[in-house]
């Protein structure tokens, strides 16, 4: 069970009632479950998360690391093939979505850069404003946002090398 001090620090319900009710409904409960049922489910889920984190911390400690890594959670779930399979599936899906987002952002940025390099902005400046000035502004905003992010990354690298 979870340590008493951990439970004392927590005040009230940790998860939204609507989410917990949706879980109960998905597993065959009534449309309107009792408040006590929702409260107990909240305690069970919270206790499970806390205990899982404690176990992962113990694995990290055994490996003589101060920080918990994703592999510690995988190692902790090694005996529960269902949960481990679901975690692996979710991680693969997350990687795939990140890869697709990155490819989409790169393609979009390349299109904007090609348009600027050809000088299309100067030639069709007045005509493009009449057709869709909002799109031009959106492109400019994206460029500025990317420049800001790039600047932050560069500054972050400098800060890390100093520390």
Short mmCIF file of C-alpha atoms in Angstrom, two decimals, residues 6-92:
data_model
loop_
_atom_site.label_atom_id
_atom_site.label_comp_id
_atom_site.label_asym_id
_atom_site.label_seq_id
_atom_site.Cartn_x
_atom_site.Cartn_y
_atom_site.Cartn_z
CA UNK A 6 1.78 10.41 0.70
CA UNK A 7 -1.95 9.98 1.22
CA UNK A 8 -2.09 12.74 3.86
CA UNK A 9 -0.60 15.33 1.49
CA UNK A 10 -3.26 14.68 -1.11
CA UNK A 11 -6.40 16.68 -0.66
CA UNK A 12 -9.57 15.76 -2.44
CA UNK A 13 -9.96 13.91 -5.67
CA UNK A 14 -6.97 13.66 -8.02
CA UNK A 15 -8.75 12.87 -11.29
CA UNK A 16 -11.79 14.55 -12.90
CA UNK A 17 -15.08 12.92 -12.01
CA UNK A 18 -16.18 12.80 -15.66
CA UNK A 19 -13.10 10.76 -16.62
CA UNK A 20 -13.61 8.30 -13.78
CA UNK A 21 -17.30 7.95 -14.64
CA UNK A 22 -16.35 7.26 -18.26
CA UNK A 23 -13.98 4.49 -17.11
CA UNK A 24 -16.69 2.95 -14.96
CA UNK A 25 -19.22 3.14 -17.79
CA UNK A 26 -16.73 1.52 -20.18
CA UNK A 27 -16.36 -1.40 -17.77
CA UNK A 28 -20.10 -1.92 -17.36
CA UNK A 29 -21.23 0.33 -14.53
CA UNK A 30 -24.37 2.50 -14.60
CA UNK A 31 -24.59 5.79 -16.44
CA UNK A 32 -24.55 7.59 -13.09
CA UNK A 33 -22.23 5.73 -10.67
CA UNK A 34 -22.34 6.34 -6.94
CA UNK A 35 -20.02 9.09 -5.64
CA UNK A 36 -18.40 6.57 -3.29
CA UNK A 37 -17.53 4.36 -6.26
CA UNK A 38 -15.91 7.27 -8.06
CA UNK A 39 -13.96 8.22 -4.90
CA UNK A 40 -12.71 4.66 -4.40
CA UNK A 41 -11.66 4.36 -8.05
CA UNK A 42 -9.77 7.65 -7.69
CA UNK A 43 -7.93 6.28 -4.64
CA UNK A 44 -7.11 3.02 -6.40
CA UNK A 45 -5.73 4.74 -9.49
CA UNK A 46 -3.76 7.26 -7.42
CA UNK A 47 -2.30 4.50 -5.25
CA UNK A 48 -1.34 2.49 -8.33
CA UNK A 49 0.47 5.44 -9.89
CA UNK A 50 2.33 6.24 -6.67
CA UNK A 51 3.35 2.62 -6.13
CA UNK A 52 4.47 2.30 -9.76
CA UNK A 53 6.65 5.37 -9.36
CA UNK A 54 8.12 3.98 -6.14
CA UNK A 55 8.94 0.69 -7.84
CA UNK A 56 10.52 2.49 -10.80
CA UNK A 57 12.55 4.60 -8.36
CA UNK A 58 13.72 1.42 -6.65
CA UNK A 59 14.83 0.03 -10.02
CA UNK A 60 16.72 3.24 -10.76
CA UNK A 61 18.30 3.18 -7.29
CA UNK A 62 19.40 -0.41 -7.85
CA UNK A 63 21.03 0.72 -11.11
CA UNK A 64 22.76 3.51 -9.10
CA UNK A 65 20.93 6.32 -10.84
CA UNK A 66 19.28 9.30 -9.20
CA UNK A 67 16.80 9.89 -12.02
CA UNK A 68 14.04 7.58 -13.18
CA UNK A 69 14.05 6.64 -16.86
CA UNK A 70 11.37 5.21 -19.08
CA UNK A 71 13.22 1.89 -19.09
CA UNK A 72 12.73 1.66 -15.32
CA UNK A 73 8.97 1.64 -15.83
CA UNK A 74 9.31 -0.94 -18.60
CA UNK A 75 11.44 -3.11 -16.32
CA UNK A 76 8.89 -2.73 -13.55
CA UNK A 77 6.12 -3.95 -15.91
CA UNK A 78 8.15 -6.84 -17.34
CA UNK A 79 5.95 -9.48 -15.65
CA UNK A 80 2.66 -7.92 -16.76
CA UNK A 81 2.76 -8.53 -20.51
CA UNK A 82 -0.58 -6.82 -21.16
CA UNK A 83 0.45 -3.52 -19.60
CA UNK A 84 3.95 -3.69 -21.04
CA UNK A 85 2.54 -4.33 -24.51
CA UNK A 86 0.16 -1.40 -24.20
CA UNK A 87 2.94 0.92 -23.02
CA UNK A 88 5.18 -0.18 -25.89
CA UNK A 89 2.36 0.33 -28.37
CA UNK A 90 1.64 3.83 -27.03
CA UNK A 91 5.33 4.78 -27.19
CA UNK A 92 5.62 3.57 -30.78
#
